[in-house]
């Protein structure tokens, strides 16, 4: 069974631009969560989607948004990029919602200059 | 508000010895705890978990201990191997809380 895939793997953007990241979960998994990882901050929860509905949201500004499609694939969008948005963005999928074992993709490394 | 804390950012252990990674939490609603391992340039990989109805769970060289009264859990790796060198994240969740909260990670280095 294929793992979680994320595209692109690396991205360089300038301040003020917007970016869209994509995540394809493991086949059959209906929950997709997004995390931001920065040095010293661990994994900060962004949001979770389950059956195309946002189930939970972390403490991030409204510039961060996401959606999930009927095939469970998910996209995350960040508008008006700031230097502080430079991070590794990780997507994780699980069979169901509820915060149990998650399977992570390799991440998208976003650099904002 | 860091509800899951890993106070040791790094740990060095000799190969063959025991590695003990610690994690504290503050939210009494948490009832399910997980450990993930992360290598550079890869996403975290699930390692082991424990429910709050247990105080110990073993899987090969990995054992997780939970002390609910102290709101503390630990991961023991015995014996430690160089391939265990990675960043270890502690995480917590609950059925009612729904989302997973991660700690900041502990970088383990196992010295051959």
PDB file of N, CA and C in Angstrom, chain A residues 9 35 37 40-43 45 55-56 88 90 98-102 104-106, chain B residues 32 34 36 38 41 43-44 46 49 89 93-95 97-100 102-104:
ATOM      1  N   UNK A   9       7.959  18.757  -2.714  1.00  0.00           N
ATOM      2  CA  UNK A   9       8.799  18.474  -1.553  1.00  0.00           C
ATOM      3  C   UNK A   9       9.519  19.726  -1.063  1.00  0.00           C
ATOM      4  N   UNK A  35       0.353  19.687   9.883  1.00  0.00           N
ATOM      5  CA  UNK A  35       1.174  20.184  10.969  1.00  0.00           C
ATOM      6  C   UNK A  35       2.269  21.085  10.403  1.00  0.00           C
ATOM      7  N   UNK A  37       6.134  22.233  11.325  1.00  0.00           N
ATOM      8  CA  UNK A  37       7.275  21.956  12.193  1.00  0.00           C
ATOM      9  C   UNK A  37       8.342  23.012  11.997  1.00  0.00           C
ATOM     10  N   UNK A  40      12.588  23.894  17.479  1.00  0.00           N
ATOM     11  CA  UNK A  40      12.252  24.270  18.842  1.00  0.00           C
ATOM     12  C   UNK A  40      10.761  24.327  19.144  1.00  0.00           C
ATOM     13  N   UNK A  41       9.921  24.183  18.137  1.00  0.00           N
ATOM     14  CA  UNK A  41       8.465  24.266  18.353  1.00  0.00           C
ATOM     15  C   UNK A  41       7.764  22.940  18.160  1.00  0.00           C
ATOM     16  N   UNK A  42       8.482  21.938  17.789  1.00  0.00           N
ATOM     17  CA  UNK A  42       7.830  20.653  17.590  1.00  0.00           C
ATOM     18  C   UNK A  42       6.854  20.708  16.437  1.00  0.00           C
ATOM     19  N   UNK A  43       5.832  19.870  16.519  1.00  0.00           N
ATOM     20  CA  UNK A  43       4.807  19.832  15.491  1.00  0.00           C
ATOM     21  C   UNK A  43       3.599  20.606  15.987  1.00  0.00           C
ATOM     22  N   UNK A  45      -0.146  21.757  15.390  1.00  0.00           N
ATOM     23  CA  UNK A  45      -1.333  21.304  14.663  1.00  0.00           C
ATOM     24  C   UNK A  45      -1.993  22.473  13.929  1.00  0.00           C
ATOM     25  N   UNK A  55     -12.605  19.230  10.927  1.00  0.00           N
ATOM     26  CA  UNK A  55     -13.047  18.721  12.221  1.00  0.00           C
ATOM     27  C   UNK A  55     -12.439  19.493  13.383  1.00  0.00           C
ATOM     28  N   UNK A  56     -11.248  20.013  13.154  1.00  0.00           N
ATOM     29  CA  UNK A  56     -10.560  20.692  14.243  1.00  0.00           C
ATOM     30  C   UNK A  56      -9.550  21.668  13.652  1.00  0.00           C
ATOM     31  N   UNK A  88       8.707  23.227   7.850  1.00  0.00           N
ATOM     32  CA  UNK A  88       8.374  21.954   7.213  1.00  0.00           C
ATOM     33  C   UNK A  88       6.892  21.707   7.476  1.00  0.00           C
ATOM     34  N   UNK A  90       3.885  19.167   7.368  1.00  0.00           N
ATOM     35  CA  UNK A  90       3.664  17.730   7.343  1.00  0.00           C
ATOM     36  C   UNK A  90       2.184  17.416   7.258  1.00  0.00           C
ATOM     37  N   UNK A  98     -10.143  11.348  15.427  1.00  0.00           N
ATOM     38  CA  UNK A  98     -10.050  10.977  16.831  1.00  0.00           C
ATOM     39  C   UNK A  98      -8.648  10.970  17.381  1.00  0.00           C
ATOM     40  N   UNK A  99      -7.665  11.271  16.529  1.00  0.00           N
ATOM     41  CA  UNK A  99      -6.327  11.491  17.055  1.00  0.00           C
ATOM     42  C   UNK A  99      -5.553  10.260  17.464  1.00  0.00           C
ATOM     43  N   UNK A 100      -5.669   9.185  16.770  1.00  0.00           N
ATOM     44  CA  UNK A 100      -4.901   8.002  17.100  1.00  0.00           C
ATOM     45  C   UNK A 100      -3.745   7.847  16.135  1.00  0.00           C
ATOM     46  N   UNK A 101      -3.292   6.634  15.852  1.00  0.00           N
ATOM     47  CA  UNK A 101      -2.099   6.482  15.032  1.00  0.00           C
ATOM     48  C   UNK A 101      -2.247   7.184  13.678  1.00  0.00           C
ATOM     49  N   UNK A 102      -1.261   7.994  13.378  1.00  0.00           N
ATOM     50  CA  UNK A 102      -1.259   8.716  12.114  1.00  0.00           C
ATOM     51  C   UNK A 102      -0.044   8.308  11.308  1.00  0.00           C
ATOM     52  N   UNK A 104       2.536   9.702   8.504  1.00  0.00           N
ATOM     53  CA  UNK A 104       2.983  10.985   7.991  1.00  0.00           C
ATOM     54  C   UNK A 104       3.619  10.864   6.618  1.00  0.00           C
ATOM     55  N   UNK A 105       3.458  11.921   5.847  1.00  0.00           N
ATOM     56  CA  UNK A 105       4.202  12.055   4.609  1.00  0.00           C
ATOM     57  C   UNK A 105       5.569  12.636   4.902  1.00  0.00           C
ATOM     58  N   UNK A 106       6.398  12.787   3.865  1.00  0.00           N
ATOM     59  CA  UNK A 106       7.761  13.290   4.072  1.00  0.00           C
ATOM     60  C   UNK A 106       7.826  14.795   4.317  1.00  0.00           C
TER      61      UNK A 106
ATOM     62  N   UNK B  32      -4.778   9.016  25.681  1.00  0.00           N
ATOM     63  CA  UNK B  32      -4.072   8.151  24.742  1.00  0.00           C
ATOM     64  C   UNK B  32      -2.779   8.841  24.367  1.00  0.00           C
ATOM     65  N   UNK B  34       1.198   8.623  22.457  1.00  0.00           N
ATOM     66  CA  UNK B  34       1.925   7.990  21.367  1.00  0.00           C
ATOM     67  C   UNK B  34       3.360   8.521  21.335  1.00  0.00           C
ATOM     68  N   UNK B  36       6.477   8.957  18.455  1.00  0.00           N
ATOM     69  CA  UNK B  36       6.850   8.922  17.050  1.00  0.00           C
ATOM     70  C   UNK B  36       8.353   9.142  16.963  1.00  0.00           C
ATOM     71  N   UNK B  38      11.435  10.377  14.246  1.00  0.00           N
ATOM     72  CA  UNK B  38      11.614  11.109  12.995  1.00  0.00           C
ATOM     73  C   UNK B  38      13.082  11.174  12.607  1.00  0.00           C
ATOM     74  N   UNK B  41      14.683  14.613   6.969  1.00  0.00           N
ATOM     75  CA  UNK B  41      14.112  14.560   5.625  1.00  0.00           C
ATOM     76  C   UNK B  41      13.001  13.513   5.474  1.00  0.00           C
ATOM     77  N   UNK B  43       9.050  12.101   7.257  1.00  0.00           N
ATOM     78  CA  UNK B  43       7.999  12.393   8.205  1.00  0.00           C
ATOM     79  C   UNK B  43       8.114  11.508   9.435  1.00  0.00           C
ATOM     80  N   UNK B  44       7.494  11.894  10.540  1.00  0.00           N
ATOM     81  CA  UNK B  44       7.515  11.046  11.737  1.00  0.00           C
ATOM     82  C   UNK B  44       6.885   9.687  11.465  1.00  0.00           C
ATOM     83  N   UNK B  46       5.140   6.339  13.421  1.00  0.00           N
ATOM     84  CA  UNK B  46       4.568   5.863  14.674  1.00  0.00           C
ATOM     85  C   UNK B  46       5.419   4.745  15.250  1.00  0.00           C
ATOM     86  N   UNK B  49       2.306   3.137  21.379  1.00  0.00           N
ATOM     87  CA  UNK B  49       1.289   3.943  22.049  1.00  0.00           C
ATOM     88  C   UNK B  49       0.864   3.277  23.342  1.00  0.00           C
ATOM     89  N   UNK B  89       9.268  12.206  19.227  1.00  0.00           N
ATOM     90  CA  UNK B  89       8.174  13.075  19.638  1.00  0.00           C
ATOM     91  C   UNK B  89       7.177  12.302  20.476  1.00  0.00           C
ATOM     92  N   UNK B  93      -3.574  12.551  22.991  1.00  0.00           N
ATOM     93  CA  UNK B  93      -4.895  12.864  22.435  1.00  0.00           C
ATOM     94  C   UNK B  93      -5.965  12.301  23.361  1.00  0.00           C
ATOM     95  N   UNK B  94      -7.198  12.615  23.041  1.00  0.00           N
ATOM     96  CA  UNK B  94      -8.323  12.022  23.766  1.00  0.00           C
ATOM     97  C   UNK B  94      -9.514  11.972  22.829  1.00  0.00           C
ATOM     98  N   UNK B  95     -10.421  11.062  23.127  1.00  0.00           N
ATOM     99  CA  UNK B  95     -11.593  10.926  22.260  1.00  0.00           C
ATOM    100  C   UNK B  95     -12.363  12.237  22.213  1.00  0.00           C
ATOM    101  N   UNK B  97     -11.084  15.259  22.906  1.00  0.00           N
ATOM    102  CA  UNK B  97     -10.242  16.368  22.482  1.00  0.00           C
ATOM    103  C   UNK B  97     -10.009  16.349  20.984  1.00  0.00           C
ATOM    104  N   UNK B  98     -10.064  15.174  20.443  1.00  0.00           N
ATOM    105  CA  UNK B  98     -10.007  14.912  19.002  1.00  0.00           C
ATOM    106  C   UNK B  98      -8.668  15.142  18.331  1.00  0.00           C
ATOM    107  N   UNK B  99      -7.974  16.211  18.635  1.00  0.00           N
ATOM    108  CA  UNK B  99      -6.738  16.426  17.904  1.00  0.00           C
ATOM    109  C   UNK B  99      -5.554  15.881  18.697  1.00  0.00           C
ATOM    110  N   UNK B 100      -4.458  15.666  18.000  1.00  0.00           N
ATOM    111  CA  UNK B 100      -3.234  15.168  18.615  1.00  0.00           C
ATOM    112  C   UNK B 100      -2.336  16.359  18.940  1.00  0.00           C
ATOM    113  N   UNK B 102       1.459  17.419  20.037  1.00  0.00           N
ATOM    114  CA  UNK B 102       2.819  16.900  20.057  1.00  0.00           C
ATOM    115  C   UNK B 102       3.716  17.715  20.976  1.00  0.00           C
ATOM    116  N   UNK B 103       4.723  17.056  21.517  1.00  0.00           N
ATOM    117  CA  UNK B 103       5.780  17.744  22.232  1.00  0.00           C
ATOM    118  C   UNK B 103       6.785  18.312  21.256  1.00  0.00           C
ATOM    119  N   UNK B 104       7.828  18.946  21.778  1.00  0.00           N
ATOM    120  CA  UNK B 104       8.815  19.617  20.933  1.00  0.00           C
ATOM    121  C   UNK B 104       9.911  18.683  20.444  1.00  0.00           C
TER     122      UNK B 104
END
